[in-house]
Amino acid sequence: MEEKIVCGNEELSGLPEYIFSTGNYPVPDCYLKAEYIVPIAKTMREHEGKNLCEIPFCQTAEVEMLHGSINNATDGGGPRVGQQAYKKLEELPMDQPLKLDGLFGEVKKSLKTLKEQGEKTMLILSGPVSILSGLVPLQKVFVARRKEPALYEKAICWVTEALLFYLEEVKDYVDVLSYADSAGSVDLLGEPVAVEMAELSYLPVLAKAMEYGMHVHLCPKLTATLLAGDFATREQLPVEKSLTYQEAILSGPTNVLYAHRCIKQSENGWNKGIILVLEPTWEKWNGK
């Protein structure tokens, strides 16, 4: 029986309590400013015995970049996507330049600083369905898919281009990309729509990250989508048993997708000498 996929994001509720006892980290600035993000990421890496500095600490950068509404909570839980700023796809600001002076800019600065300080970094990035759900009611997105397919594809491509821009801007500072789109999973959208989403958005983003030399780690739910679409095959990569999960990823090649388990739950009991990866079916990825 396959292990039930539990979303690691469901267990997140802001930064761990020990962070606030190690320094003066005001909320919400500790989630939003590189001057705080950098030392906190290093503290978390050291405290949790990991190999990577993982940022950002809240998944709002992509929504804010596309002119979404963000609530900078002061309750310790960190910033969250606010009320959806748009009521339908036609209202999305697809012709406006990206907003680059918010969390995106601070994440880029943090990644650069961490690399300059000799750290290994992991960028956590969301996929298009999760991002769109922070901008507009998802029901409107999938109504448009049926009734206005050109508008629907335009919106998906708009988000995808933003993600490709994001990767281009940070490519020199990222060792591992953790990519997830749990809202776009097979079990929520159904296999045909999820596979279609892979063709429109997931594959270009993942292929570009691999081209940049990043080690790409996939959410298990996204792994299921790629396998359902026959975009990749599952393989086992032997690794030293002494390695941590993050070390195993860093020790491997960058022409596969790491897909063993949720990155946020990866160290719990992991010591098997193998790591599951996806081998891309390149002909399909190239749209042939």
mmCIF file of C-alpha atoms in Angstrom, residues 68-69 81-87 132-139:
data_model
loop_
_atom_site.group_PDB
_atom_site.id
_atom_site.type_symbol
_atom_site.label_atom_id
_atom_site.label_comp_id
_atom_site.label_asym_id
_atom_site.label_seq_id
_atom_site.Cartn_x
_atom_site.Cartn_y
_atom_site.Cartn_z
ATOM 1 C CA GLY A 68 -2.045 40.056 -5.034
ATOM 2 C CA SER A 69 -3.200 41.104 -1.583
ATOM 3 C CA VAL A 81 -2.327 35.705 1.247
ATOM 4 C CA GLY A 82 -5.137 38.133 1.970
ATOM 5 C CA GLN A 83 -8.567 38.345 0.432
ATOM 6 C CA GLN A 84 -8.391 37.536 -3.252
ATOM 7 C CA ALA A 85 -7.769 40.858 -4.982
ATOM 8 C CA TYR A 86 -9.621 39.952 -8.182
ATOM 9 C CA LYS A 87 -13.063 38.505 -8.806
ATOM 10 C CA LEU A 132 -3.878 31.781 -8.873
ATOM 11 C CA SER A 133 -5.873 30.658 -5.832
ATOM 12 C CA GLY A 134 -4.331 33.604 -3.987
ATOM 13 C CA LEU A 135 -5.388 36.036 -6.694
ATOM 14 C CA VAL A 136 -8.843 34.989 -7.868
ATOM 15 C CA PRO A 137 -11.477 32.384 -6.880
ATOM 16 C CA LEU A 138 -10.340 29.110 -8.444
ATOM 17 C CA GLN A 139 -13.885 28.384 -9.554
#
